[in-house]
Amino acid sequence: LLVLAPAVVVVASIGANWLIELAFSRRGRSLSLPESIACVSVVTVMLVGYVKYGVSMASRSLSDPSVILSSNYQGRRFIIDDYRETYYWLRTNTPEDAVVMSWWDYGYQITGLSNRTTIADGNTWNNTHIGTIGLGMSSPEN
């Protein structure tokens, strides 16, 4: 569906342009002040609603790290907090100056929850660096 977004935006823009032209070209008569205020108010409410919706969806999906997971099985709720326990173990069982090697996805969580430095985190733009870490993690120990 995301692939269709550009086409939908173009069609919606054409439709909005057509509606605005229709509203403002009423047989040579311009809109009265109350009609203009109503038109601008409707468009403003729609835009503000869209922005609020977008911000709330982004904050829900992007800002909430899934460190503690929950599951429902046969009517019972299970809390899975293995990540949190792992980060607590790292913080309590490693020296404060320890450097942790992990896949880059977990770098920020390790730094934030364990207070340990990582070799790579989500801000690593160097693909060669990430590739070297992946090679080291997937290579045999010998």
Coordinates of C-alpha atoms in Angstrom, one line a residue:
L1 CA 0.0 0.0 0.0
L2 CA 2.9 2.4 0.7
V3 CA 3.9 2.1 -3.0
L4 CA 0.6 3.7 -4.0
A5 CA 1.2 6.8 -1.7
P6 CA 2.6 9.1 -4.4
A7 CA -0.3 8.3 -6.8
V8 CA -2.9 8.9 -4.0
V9 CA -1.2 12.2 -3.1
V10 CA -1.4 13.4 -6.7
V11 CA -5.0 12.3 -7.1
A12 CA -6.0 13.9 -3.8
S13 CA -4.2 17.1 -4.8
I14 CA -6.1 17.3 -8.1
G15 CA -9.4 16.6 -6.2
A16 CA -8.6 19.3 -3.6
N17 CA -7.7 21.8 -6.4
W18 CA -11.0 21.0 -8.2
L19 CA -13.0 21.5 -5.0
I20 CA -11.3 24.8 -4.2
E21 CA -11.9 26.1 -7.7
L22 CA -15.5 25.0 -7.5
A23 CA -16.0 26.8 -4.2
F24 CA -14.4 30.0 -5.3
S25 CA -15.8 30.3 -8.8
R26 CA -19.5 30.3 -8.0
R27 CA -20.8 32.1 -11.2
G28 CA -18.6 35.1 -10.8
R29 CA -19.6 35.7 -7.2
S30 CA -16.9 35.3 -4.5
L31 CA -17.5 33.7 -1.2
S32 CA -19.0 35.7 1.6
L33 CA -16.9 36.2 4.8
P34 CA -18.8 33.4 6.8
E35 CA -18.4 31.0 3.8
S36 CA -14.7 31.7 3.6
I37 CA -14.2 31.3 7.3
A38 CA -16.1 28.0 7.2
C39 CA -14.0 26.7 4.3
V40 CA -10.7 27.7 5.9
S41 CA -11.9 26.2 9.2
V42 CA -12.8 22.8 7.7
V43 CA -9.4 22.6 5.9
T44 CA -7.6 23.7 9.1
V45 CA -9.4 21.1 11.2
M46 CA -8.6 18.4 8.7
L47 CA -4.9 19.3 8.5
V48 CA -4.5 19.6 12.3
G49 CA -6.3 16.2 12.7
Y50 CA -4.0 14.6 10.2
V51 CA -0.9 16.0 11.9
K52 CA -2.0 14.9 15.3
Y53 CA -2.8 11.4 14.0
G54 CA 0.6 11.2 12.4
V55 CA 2.4 12.3 15.5
S56 CA 0.6 9.9 17.7
M57 CA 1.2 6.9 15.4
A58 CA 4.8 7.8 15.1
S59 CA 5.3 8.2 18.8
R60 CA 3.6 4.8 19.5
S61 CA 5.4 2.9 16.9
L62 CA 8.9 4.5 16.9
S63 CA 9.4 5.8 20.5
D64 CA 8.4 2.7 22.4
P65 CA 11.2 0.2 22.6
S66 CA 10.0 -3.3 22.9
V67 CA 12.2 -4.4 25.8
I68 CA 9.4 -6.0 27.8
L69 CA 7.0 -8.1 25.7
S70 CA 3.7 -9.6 26.6
S71 CA 1.8 -12.5 25.2
N72 CA -1.6 -14.1 25.7
Y73 CA -1.9 -17.8 25.7
Q74 CA -5.1 -19.8 26.5
G75 CA -6.5 -16.8 28.4
R76 CA -3.4 -16.2 30.5
R77 CA -1.1 -13.2 30.1
F78 CA 2.7 -13.8 30.1
I79 CA 5.3 -11.1 30.5
I80 CA 8.5 -11.7 28.7
D81 CA 11.3 -9.5 30.1
D82 CA 14.4 -11.4 28.9
Y83 CA 15.9 -8.3 27.3
R84 CA 15.5 -6.3 30.5
E85 CA 17.0 -9.0 32.6
T86 CA 20.0 -9.3 30.2
Y87 CA 20.7 -5.6 30.3
Y88 CA 20.5 -5.7 34.1
W89 CA 22.9 -8.7 34.1
L90 CA 25.3 -6.7 31.9
R91 CA 25.2 -3.7 34.2
T92 CA 25.8 -5.7 37.4
N93 CA 28.3 -8.3 36.1
T94 CA 30.6 -6.4 33.8
P95 CA 33.1 -3.6 34.6
E96 CA 31.9 -0.1 34.1
D97 CA 34.5 0.5 31.4
A98 CA 33.5 -2.7 29.5
V99 CA 32.8 -2.5 25.7
V100 CA 30.1 -4.8 24.5
M101 CA 30.0 -6.3 21.0
S102 CA 26.5 -6.8 19.7
W103 CA 24.6 -6.4 16.6
W104 CA 24.0 -2.8 15.9
D105 CA 20.2 -3.0 16.5
Y106 CA 20.8 -3.4 20.3
G107 CA 23.5 -0.8 20.7
Y108 CA 21.3 2.0 22.0
Q109 CA 19.4 -0.3 24.3
I110 CA 22.6 -1.7 25.8
T111 CA 24.0 1.9 26.2
G112 CA 20.8 3.2 27.8
L113 CA 19.8 0.3 30.0
S114 CA 23.1 -1.3 30.9
N115 CA 25.2 1.9 30.9
R116 CA 27.9 0.1 28.8
T117 CA 29.7 1.2 25.7
T118 CA 29.0 -0.7 22.5
I119 CA 31.1 -1.1 19.4
A120 CA 28.2 -0.3 17.1
D121 CA 24.7 1.2 17.7
G122 CA 21.9 2.5 15.6
N123 CA 23.9 5.6 14.6
T124 CA 26.6 3.6 12.8
W125 CA 26.5 4.9 9.2
N126 CA 29.7 3.1 8.2
N127 CA 28.5 -0.1 6.4
T128 CA 32.0 -1.5 6.4
H129 CA 32.1 -1.3 10.2
I130 CA 28.7 -3.1 10.5
G131 CA 29.9 -5.7 7.9
T132 CA 33.1 -6.3 9.9
I133 CA 31.1 -6.9 13.1
G134 CA 28.7 -9.2 11.2
L135 CA 31.6 -11.2 9.8
G136 CA 33.2 -11.5 13.3
M137 CA 29.9 -12.7 14.8
S138 CA 29.2 -15.2 12.0
S139 CA 32.8 -16.6 11.7
P140 CA 33.9 -19.8 13.4
E141 CA 35.9 -19.4 16.6
N142 CA 39.0 -20.9 15.2

